[in-house]
Tab-separated table of C-alpha atoms in Angstrom:
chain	number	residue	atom	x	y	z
A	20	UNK	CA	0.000	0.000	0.000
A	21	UNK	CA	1.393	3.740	-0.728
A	22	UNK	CA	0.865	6.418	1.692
A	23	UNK	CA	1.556	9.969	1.725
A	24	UNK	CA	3.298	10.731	5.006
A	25	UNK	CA	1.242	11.573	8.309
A	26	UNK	CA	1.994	12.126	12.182
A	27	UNK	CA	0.904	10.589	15.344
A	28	UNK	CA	0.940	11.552	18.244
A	29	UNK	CA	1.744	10.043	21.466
A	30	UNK	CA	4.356	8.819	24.292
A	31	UNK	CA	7.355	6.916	23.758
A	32	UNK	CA	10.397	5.213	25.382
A	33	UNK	CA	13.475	3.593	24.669
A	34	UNK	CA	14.478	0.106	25.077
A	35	UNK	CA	17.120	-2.424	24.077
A	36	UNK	CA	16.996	-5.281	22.519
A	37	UNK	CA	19.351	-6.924	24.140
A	38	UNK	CA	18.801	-10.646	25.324
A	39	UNK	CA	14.703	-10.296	24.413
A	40	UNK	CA	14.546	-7.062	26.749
A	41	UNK	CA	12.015	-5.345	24.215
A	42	UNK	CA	10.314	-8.350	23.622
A	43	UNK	CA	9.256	-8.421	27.467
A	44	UNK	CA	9.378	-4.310	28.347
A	45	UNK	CA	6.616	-3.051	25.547
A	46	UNK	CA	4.163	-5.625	26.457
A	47	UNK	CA	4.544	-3.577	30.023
A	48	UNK	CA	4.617	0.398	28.770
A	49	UNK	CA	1.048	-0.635	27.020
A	50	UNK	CA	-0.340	-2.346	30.580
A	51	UNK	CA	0.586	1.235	31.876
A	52	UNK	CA	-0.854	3.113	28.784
A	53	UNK	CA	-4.022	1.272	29.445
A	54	UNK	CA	-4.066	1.344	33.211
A	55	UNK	CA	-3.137	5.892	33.548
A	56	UNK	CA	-5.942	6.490	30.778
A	57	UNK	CA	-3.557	7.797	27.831
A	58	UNK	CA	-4.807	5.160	25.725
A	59	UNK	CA	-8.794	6.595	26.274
A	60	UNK	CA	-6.649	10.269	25.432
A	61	UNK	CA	-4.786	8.669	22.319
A	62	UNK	CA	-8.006	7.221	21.019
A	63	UNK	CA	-10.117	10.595	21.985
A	64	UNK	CA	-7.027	12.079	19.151
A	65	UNK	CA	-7.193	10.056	16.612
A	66	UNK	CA	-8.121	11.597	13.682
A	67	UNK	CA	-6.395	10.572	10.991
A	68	UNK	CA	-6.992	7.393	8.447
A	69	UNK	CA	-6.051	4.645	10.527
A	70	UNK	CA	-8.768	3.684	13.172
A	71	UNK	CA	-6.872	2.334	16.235
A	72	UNK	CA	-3.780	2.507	18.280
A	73	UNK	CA	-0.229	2.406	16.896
A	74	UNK	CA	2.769	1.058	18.169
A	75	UNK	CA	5.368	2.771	16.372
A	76	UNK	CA	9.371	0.805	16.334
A	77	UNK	CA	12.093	3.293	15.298
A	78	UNK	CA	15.264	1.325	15.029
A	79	UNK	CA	18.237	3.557	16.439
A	80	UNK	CA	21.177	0.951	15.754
A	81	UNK	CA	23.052	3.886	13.898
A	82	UNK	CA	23.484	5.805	16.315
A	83	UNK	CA	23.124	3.657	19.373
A	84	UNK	CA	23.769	0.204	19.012
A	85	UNK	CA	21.559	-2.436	20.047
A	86	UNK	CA	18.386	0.292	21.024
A	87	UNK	CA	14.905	0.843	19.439
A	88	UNK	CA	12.175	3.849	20.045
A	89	UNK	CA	8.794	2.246	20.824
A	90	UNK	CA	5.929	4.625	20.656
A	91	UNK	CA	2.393	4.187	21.720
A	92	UNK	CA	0.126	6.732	19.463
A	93	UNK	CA	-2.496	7.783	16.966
A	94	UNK	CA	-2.916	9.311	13.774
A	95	UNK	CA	-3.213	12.619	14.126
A	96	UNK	CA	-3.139	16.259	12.932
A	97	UNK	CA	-3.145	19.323	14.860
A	98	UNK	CA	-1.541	21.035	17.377
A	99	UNK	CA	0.684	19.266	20.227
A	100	UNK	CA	-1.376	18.556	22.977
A	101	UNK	CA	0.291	18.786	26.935
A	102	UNK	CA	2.043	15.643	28.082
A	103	UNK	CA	2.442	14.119	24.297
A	104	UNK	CA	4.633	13.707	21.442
A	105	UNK	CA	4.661	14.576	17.729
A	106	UNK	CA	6.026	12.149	15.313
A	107	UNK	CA	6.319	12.611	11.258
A	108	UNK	CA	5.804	9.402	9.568
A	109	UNK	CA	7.613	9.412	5.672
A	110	UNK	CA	5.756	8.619	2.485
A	111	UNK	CA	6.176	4.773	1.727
A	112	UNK	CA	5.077	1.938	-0.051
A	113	UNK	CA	3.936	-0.368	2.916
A	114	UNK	CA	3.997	-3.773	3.178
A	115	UNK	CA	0.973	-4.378	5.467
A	116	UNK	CA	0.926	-7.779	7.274
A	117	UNK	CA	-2.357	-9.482	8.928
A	118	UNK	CA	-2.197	-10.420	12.487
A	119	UNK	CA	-5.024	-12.286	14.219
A	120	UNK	CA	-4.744	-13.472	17.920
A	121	UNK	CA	-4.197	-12.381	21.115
A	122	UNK	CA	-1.367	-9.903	22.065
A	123	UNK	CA	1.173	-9.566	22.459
A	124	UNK	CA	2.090	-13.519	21.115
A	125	UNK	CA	0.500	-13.188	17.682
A	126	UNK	CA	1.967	-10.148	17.109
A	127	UNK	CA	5.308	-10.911	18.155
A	128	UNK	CA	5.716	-14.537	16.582
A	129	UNK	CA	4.186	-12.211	13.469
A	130	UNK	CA	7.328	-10.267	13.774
A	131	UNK	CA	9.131	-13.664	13.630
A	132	UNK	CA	7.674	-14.916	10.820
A	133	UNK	CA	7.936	-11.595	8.349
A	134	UNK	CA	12.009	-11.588	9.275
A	135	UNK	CA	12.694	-15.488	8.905
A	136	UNK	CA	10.557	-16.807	6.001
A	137	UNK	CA	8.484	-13.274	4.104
A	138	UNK	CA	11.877	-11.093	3.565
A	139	UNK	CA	14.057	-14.100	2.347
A	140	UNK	CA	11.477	-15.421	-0.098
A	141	UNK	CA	10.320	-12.209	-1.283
A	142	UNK	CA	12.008	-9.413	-3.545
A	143	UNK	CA	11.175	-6.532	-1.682
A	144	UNK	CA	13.723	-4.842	1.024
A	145	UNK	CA	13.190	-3.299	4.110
A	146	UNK	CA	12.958	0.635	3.519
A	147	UNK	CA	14.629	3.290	5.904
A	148	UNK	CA	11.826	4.261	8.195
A	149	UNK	CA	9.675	3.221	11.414
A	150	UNK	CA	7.420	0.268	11.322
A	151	UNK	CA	4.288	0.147	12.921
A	152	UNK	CA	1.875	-2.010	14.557
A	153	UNK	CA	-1.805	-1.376	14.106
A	154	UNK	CA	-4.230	-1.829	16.757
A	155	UNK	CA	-7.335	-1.767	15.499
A	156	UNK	CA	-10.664	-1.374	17.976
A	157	UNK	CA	-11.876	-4.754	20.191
A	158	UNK	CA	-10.327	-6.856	22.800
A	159	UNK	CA	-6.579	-7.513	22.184
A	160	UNK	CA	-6.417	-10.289	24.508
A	161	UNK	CA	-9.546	-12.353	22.199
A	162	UNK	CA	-7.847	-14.679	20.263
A	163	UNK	CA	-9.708	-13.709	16.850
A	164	UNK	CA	-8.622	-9.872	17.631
A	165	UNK	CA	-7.393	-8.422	14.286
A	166	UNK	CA	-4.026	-6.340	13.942
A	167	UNK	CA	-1.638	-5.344	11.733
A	168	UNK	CA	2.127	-4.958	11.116
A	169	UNK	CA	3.375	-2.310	8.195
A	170	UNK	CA	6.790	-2.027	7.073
A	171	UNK	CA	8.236	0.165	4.887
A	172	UNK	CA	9.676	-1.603	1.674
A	173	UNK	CA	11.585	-0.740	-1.407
């Protein structure tokens, strides 16, 4: 899918990925997003095309080694509200992947299977840029809850 760029807004933290560390640590920043209310804010925001909550994964191994940005957000335009973050999102084609299952397994063994078997049998590359993770409305623990992963490809 192509898509002019966009922002989100939101809150976001660093983590490594060292030993699994993300793997464990964002499951935990989106129990706290839920449980302080600034997922109820995030999805008050949204106003943009994509209905639901967005992880956003900025890989920072450039410039520091071995660390991602996650963000928790929504599309949205408008001024910065108190307390949140602005993000710019590029123009890119997307390669948008279904996920269907309860979080945060299906999503990460999705993650798993786009890097190990989609990449090496396909001819499209990974584009500079973040990838996201699409939360779309419903129950993410239900194991026929609906996501999706985008990545930026070239």
């Amino acid at each position: 899918m192509e898509r002019g760029s966009f922002q989100v807004v939101g809150v976001k933290r660093e983590f490594s990925c060292v030993n699994g560390e993300n793997l464990r640590e964002i499951p935990n920043m989106w129990k706290e997003v839920h449980a302080n209310g600034t997922s109820d804010l995030l999805v008050e925001l949204n106003n943009g095309e994509i209905n639901g909550l967005v992880g956003v994964c900025i890989d920072k191994r450039a410039m520091k080694p071995e660390f991602m940005d996650y963000w928790i957000a929504a599309e949205y335009e408008g001024p910065k509200p108190e307390g949140l973050e602005i993000l710019d999102i590029p123009a890119a084609k997307w390669g948008v992947f279904e996920v269907h299952g309860a979080m945060p397994d299906s999503m990460q063994n999705a993650w798993k299977q786009i890097f190990s078997e989609w990449f090496p049998s396909s001819h499209y590359e990974h584009a500079a840029g973040p990838e996201l993770e699409v939360y779309t409305n419903g129950d993410p623990w239900s194991p026929d809850y609906y996501s999706e992963i985008w990545i930026p490809l070239k």
